[in-house]
mmCIF file of C-alpha atoms in Angstrom:
data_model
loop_
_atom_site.group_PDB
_atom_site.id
_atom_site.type_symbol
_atom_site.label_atom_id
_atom_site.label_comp_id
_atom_site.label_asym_id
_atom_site.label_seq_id
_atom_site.Cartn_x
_atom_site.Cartn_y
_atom_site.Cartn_z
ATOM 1 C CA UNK A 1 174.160 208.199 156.013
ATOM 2 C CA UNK A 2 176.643 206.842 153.631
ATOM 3 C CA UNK A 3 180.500 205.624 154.808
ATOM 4 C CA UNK A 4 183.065 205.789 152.295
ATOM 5 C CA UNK A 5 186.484 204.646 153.588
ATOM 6 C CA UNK A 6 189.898 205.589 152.219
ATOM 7 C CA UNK A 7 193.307 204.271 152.619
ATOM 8 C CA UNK A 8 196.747 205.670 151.917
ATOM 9 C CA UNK A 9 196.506 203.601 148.518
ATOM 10 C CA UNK A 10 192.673 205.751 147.318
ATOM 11 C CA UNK A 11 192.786 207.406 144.474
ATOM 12 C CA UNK A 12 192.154 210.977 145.466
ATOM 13 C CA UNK A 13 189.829 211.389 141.897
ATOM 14 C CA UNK A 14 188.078 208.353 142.243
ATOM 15 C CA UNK A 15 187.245 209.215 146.238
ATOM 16 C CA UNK A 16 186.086 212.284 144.921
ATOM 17 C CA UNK A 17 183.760 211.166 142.050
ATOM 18 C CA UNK A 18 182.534 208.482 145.143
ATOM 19 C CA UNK A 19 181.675 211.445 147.366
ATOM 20 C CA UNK A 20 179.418 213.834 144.759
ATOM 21 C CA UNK A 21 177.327 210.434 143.842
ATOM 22 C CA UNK A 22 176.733 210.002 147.841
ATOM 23 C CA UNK A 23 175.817 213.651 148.593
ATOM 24 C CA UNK A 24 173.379 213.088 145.530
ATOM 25 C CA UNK A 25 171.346 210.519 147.667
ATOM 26 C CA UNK A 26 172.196 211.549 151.344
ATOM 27 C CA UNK A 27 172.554 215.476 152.569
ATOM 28 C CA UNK A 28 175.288 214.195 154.503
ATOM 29 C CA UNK A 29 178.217 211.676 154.579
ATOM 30 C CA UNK A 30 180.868 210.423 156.423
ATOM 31 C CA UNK A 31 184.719 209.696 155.326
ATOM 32 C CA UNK A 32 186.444 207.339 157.644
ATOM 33 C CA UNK A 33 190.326 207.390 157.380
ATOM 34 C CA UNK A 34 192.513 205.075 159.447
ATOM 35 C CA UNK A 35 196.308 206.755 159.592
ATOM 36 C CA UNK A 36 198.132 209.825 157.612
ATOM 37 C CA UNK A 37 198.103 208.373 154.489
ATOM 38 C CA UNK A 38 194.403 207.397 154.438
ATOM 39 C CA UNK A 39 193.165 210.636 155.538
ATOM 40 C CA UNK A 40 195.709 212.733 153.118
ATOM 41 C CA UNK A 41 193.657 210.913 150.785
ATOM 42 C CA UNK A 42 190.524 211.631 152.179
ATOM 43 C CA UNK A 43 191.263 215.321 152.391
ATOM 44 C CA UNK A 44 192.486 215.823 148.487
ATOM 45 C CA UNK A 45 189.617 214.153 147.853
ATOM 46 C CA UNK A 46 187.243 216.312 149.681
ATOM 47 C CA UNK A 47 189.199 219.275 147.959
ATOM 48 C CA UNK A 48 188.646 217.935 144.377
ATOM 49 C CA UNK A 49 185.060 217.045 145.033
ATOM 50 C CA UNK A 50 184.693 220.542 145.950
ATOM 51 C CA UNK A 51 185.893 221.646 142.167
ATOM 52 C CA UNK A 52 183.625 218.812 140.861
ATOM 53 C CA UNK A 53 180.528 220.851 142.021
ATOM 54 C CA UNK A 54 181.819 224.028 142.257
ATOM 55 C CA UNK A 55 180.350 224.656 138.603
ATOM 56 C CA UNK A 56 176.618 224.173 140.170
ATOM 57 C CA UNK A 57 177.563 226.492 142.881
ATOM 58 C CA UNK A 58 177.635 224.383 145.484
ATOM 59 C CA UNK A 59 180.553 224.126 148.304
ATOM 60 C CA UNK A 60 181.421 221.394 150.606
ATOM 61 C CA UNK A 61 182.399 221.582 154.321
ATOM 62 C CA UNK A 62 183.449 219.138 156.658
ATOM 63 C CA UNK A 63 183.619 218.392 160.386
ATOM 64 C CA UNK A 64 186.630 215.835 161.398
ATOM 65 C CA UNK A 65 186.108 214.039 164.977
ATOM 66 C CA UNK A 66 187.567 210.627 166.216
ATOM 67 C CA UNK A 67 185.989 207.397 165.929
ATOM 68 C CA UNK A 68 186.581 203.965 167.975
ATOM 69 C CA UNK A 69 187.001 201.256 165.230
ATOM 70 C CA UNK A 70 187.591 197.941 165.357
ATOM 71 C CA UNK A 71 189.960 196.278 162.376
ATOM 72 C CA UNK A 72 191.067 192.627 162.188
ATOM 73 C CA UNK A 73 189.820 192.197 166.262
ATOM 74 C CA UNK A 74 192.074 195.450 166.983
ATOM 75 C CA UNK A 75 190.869 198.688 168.572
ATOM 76 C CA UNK A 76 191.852 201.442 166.344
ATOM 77 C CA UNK A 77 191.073 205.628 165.959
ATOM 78 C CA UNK A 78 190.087 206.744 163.320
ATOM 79 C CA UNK A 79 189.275 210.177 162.002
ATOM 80 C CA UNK A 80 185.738 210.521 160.713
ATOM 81 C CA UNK A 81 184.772 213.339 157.980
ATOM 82 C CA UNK A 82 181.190 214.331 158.204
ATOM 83 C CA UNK A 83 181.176 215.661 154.554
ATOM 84 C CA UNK A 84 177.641 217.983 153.510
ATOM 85 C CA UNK A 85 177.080 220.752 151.255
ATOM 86 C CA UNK A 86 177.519 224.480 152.845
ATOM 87 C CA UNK A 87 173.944 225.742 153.065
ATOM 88 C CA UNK B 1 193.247 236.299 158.012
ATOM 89 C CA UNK B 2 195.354 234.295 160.129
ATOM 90 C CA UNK B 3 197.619 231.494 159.095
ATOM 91 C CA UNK B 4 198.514 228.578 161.255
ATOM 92 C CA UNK B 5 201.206 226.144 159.543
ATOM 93 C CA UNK B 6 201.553 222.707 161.214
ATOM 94 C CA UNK B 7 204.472 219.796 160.883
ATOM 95 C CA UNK B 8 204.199 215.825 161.448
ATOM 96 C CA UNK B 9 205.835 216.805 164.936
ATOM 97 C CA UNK B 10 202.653 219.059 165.729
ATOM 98 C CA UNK B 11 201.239 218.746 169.404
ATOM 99 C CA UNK B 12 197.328 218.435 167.963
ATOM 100 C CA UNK B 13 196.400 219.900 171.436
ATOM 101 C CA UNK B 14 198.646 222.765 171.228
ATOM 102 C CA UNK B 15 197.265 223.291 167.589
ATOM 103 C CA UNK B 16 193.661 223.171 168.480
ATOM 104 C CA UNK B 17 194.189 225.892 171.519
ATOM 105 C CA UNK B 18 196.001 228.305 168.782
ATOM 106 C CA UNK B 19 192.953 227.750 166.405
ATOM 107 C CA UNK B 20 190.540 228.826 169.045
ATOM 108 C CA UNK B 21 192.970 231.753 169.693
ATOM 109 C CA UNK B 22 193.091 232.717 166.373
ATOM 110 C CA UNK B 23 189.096 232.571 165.736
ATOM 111 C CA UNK B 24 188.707 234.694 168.689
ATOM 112 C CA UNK B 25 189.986 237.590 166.514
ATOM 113 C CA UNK B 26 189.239 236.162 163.093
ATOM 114 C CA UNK B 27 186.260 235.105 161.292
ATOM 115 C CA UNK B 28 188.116 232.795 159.657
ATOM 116 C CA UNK B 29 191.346 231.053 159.343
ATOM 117 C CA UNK B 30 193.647 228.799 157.184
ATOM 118 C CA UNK B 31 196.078 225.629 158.346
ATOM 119 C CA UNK B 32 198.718 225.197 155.834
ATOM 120 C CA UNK B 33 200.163 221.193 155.960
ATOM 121 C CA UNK B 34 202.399 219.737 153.954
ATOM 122 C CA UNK B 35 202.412 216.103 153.653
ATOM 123 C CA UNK B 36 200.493 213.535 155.418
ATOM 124 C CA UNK B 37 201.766 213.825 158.065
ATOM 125 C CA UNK B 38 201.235 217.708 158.960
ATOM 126 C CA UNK B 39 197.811 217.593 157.797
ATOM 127 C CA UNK B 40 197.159 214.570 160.164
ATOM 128 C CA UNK B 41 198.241 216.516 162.931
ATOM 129 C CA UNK B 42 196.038 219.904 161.401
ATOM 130 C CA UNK B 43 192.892 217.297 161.378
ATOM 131 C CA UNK B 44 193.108 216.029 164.866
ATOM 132 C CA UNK B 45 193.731 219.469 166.089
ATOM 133 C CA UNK B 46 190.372 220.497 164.064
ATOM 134 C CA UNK B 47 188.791 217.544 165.985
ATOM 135 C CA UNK B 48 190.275 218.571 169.394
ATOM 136 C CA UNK B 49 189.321 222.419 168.596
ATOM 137 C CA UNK B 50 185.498 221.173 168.070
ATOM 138 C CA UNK B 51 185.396 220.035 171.783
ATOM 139 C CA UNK B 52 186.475 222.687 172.974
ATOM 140 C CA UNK B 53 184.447 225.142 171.979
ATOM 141 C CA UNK B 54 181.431 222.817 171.733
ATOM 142 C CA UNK B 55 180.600 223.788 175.379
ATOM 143 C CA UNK B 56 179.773 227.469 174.115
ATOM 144 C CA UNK B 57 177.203 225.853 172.191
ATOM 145 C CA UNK B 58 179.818 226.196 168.674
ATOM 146 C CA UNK B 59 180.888 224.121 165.834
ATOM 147 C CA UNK B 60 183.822 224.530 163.544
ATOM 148 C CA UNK B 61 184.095 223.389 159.872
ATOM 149 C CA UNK B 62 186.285 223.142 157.576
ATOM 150 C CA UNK B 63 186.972 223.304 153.768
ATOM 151 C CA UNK B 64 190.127 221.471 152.445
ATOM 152 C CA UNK B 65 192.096 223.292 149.204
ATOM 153 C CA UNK B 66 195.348 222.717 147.695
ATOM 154 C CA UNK B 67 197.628 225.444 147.398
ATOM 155 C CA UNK B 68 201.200 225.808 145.506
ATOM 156 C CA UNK B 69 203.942 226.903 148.114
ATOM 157 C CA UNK B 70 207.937 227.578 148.125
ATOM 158 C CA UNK B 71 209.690 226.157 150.609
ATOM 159 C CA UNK B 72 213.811 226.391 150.476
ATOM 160 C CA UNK B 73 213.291 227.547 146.720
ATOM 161 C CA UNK B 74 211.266 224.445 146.006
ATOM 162 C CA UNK B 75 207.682 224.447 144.398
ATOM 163 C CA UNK B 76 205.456 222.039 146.905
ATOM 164 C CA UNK B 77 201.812 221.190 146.826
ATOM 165 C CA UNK B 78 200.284 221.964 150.073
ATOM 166 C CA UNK B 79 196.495 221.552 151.691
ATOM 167 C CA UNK B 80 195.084 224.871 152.691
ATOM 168 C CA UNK B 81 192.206 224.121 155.463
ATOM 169 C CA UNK B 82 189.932 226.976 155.514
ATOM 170 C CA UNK B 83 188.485 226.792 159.279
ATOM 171 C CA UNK B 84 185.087 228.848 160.721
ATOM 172 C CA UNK B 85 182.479 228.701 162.896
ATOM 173 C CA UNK B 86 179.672 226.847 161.318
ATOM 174 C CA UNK B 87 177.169 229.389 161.250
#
């Protein structure tokens, strides 16, 4: 499974172009976002992907759940995005 | 359909018991944030929701959207989350 990780800095667009190459390889992939600003990111992304391939008629879903990371030595959460395309 | 807005003050918990309310008596339903902050708090509550239904053997997902909103006579961009039971 493919990790793409935003930050509060991503470029929604770019995320999103990043997101319809990895679901072209893997059925499913996973967005990790540490804080509000990275996972606003991570969301318009996820909503702009969904435009890229709604032309193809596809759709995208995602399930968000918490993850134990570890950045720089220090324990963080962050929110994990399992991103696939609705069957 | 039901509509559930959140703020960056959202209780997640609190958020994530309404959503299960609401899906009781709706197939589906929409979490309106705007800002980073609100939709942090509407994606931890999506997280939170997920457990607790997981024990009746469900799942939730989700599909992120952007929507155009008035608030106090002002135009703002907010993200529509489009929660279900995954099928």
């Amino acid at each position: 499974m493919d990790i793409l990780k935003t930050s509060s800095k991503s470029n929604p667009s770019s995320v999103a172009g990043a997101i319809v190459a990895a679901l072209k390889e893997h059925n499913k992939i996973e967005i990790h976002a540490v804080g509000a600003g990275a996972l606003n990111q991570a969301v318009k992304a996820i909503a702009i992907a969904r435009g890229f391939i709604a032309p193809m008629g596809d759709d995208l879903i995602c399930s968000p759940a918490f993850a134990d990371i570890t950045i720089a030595g220090e324990d963080r959460t962050a929110i994990k995005l399992m991103v696939e395309k609705r069957k």
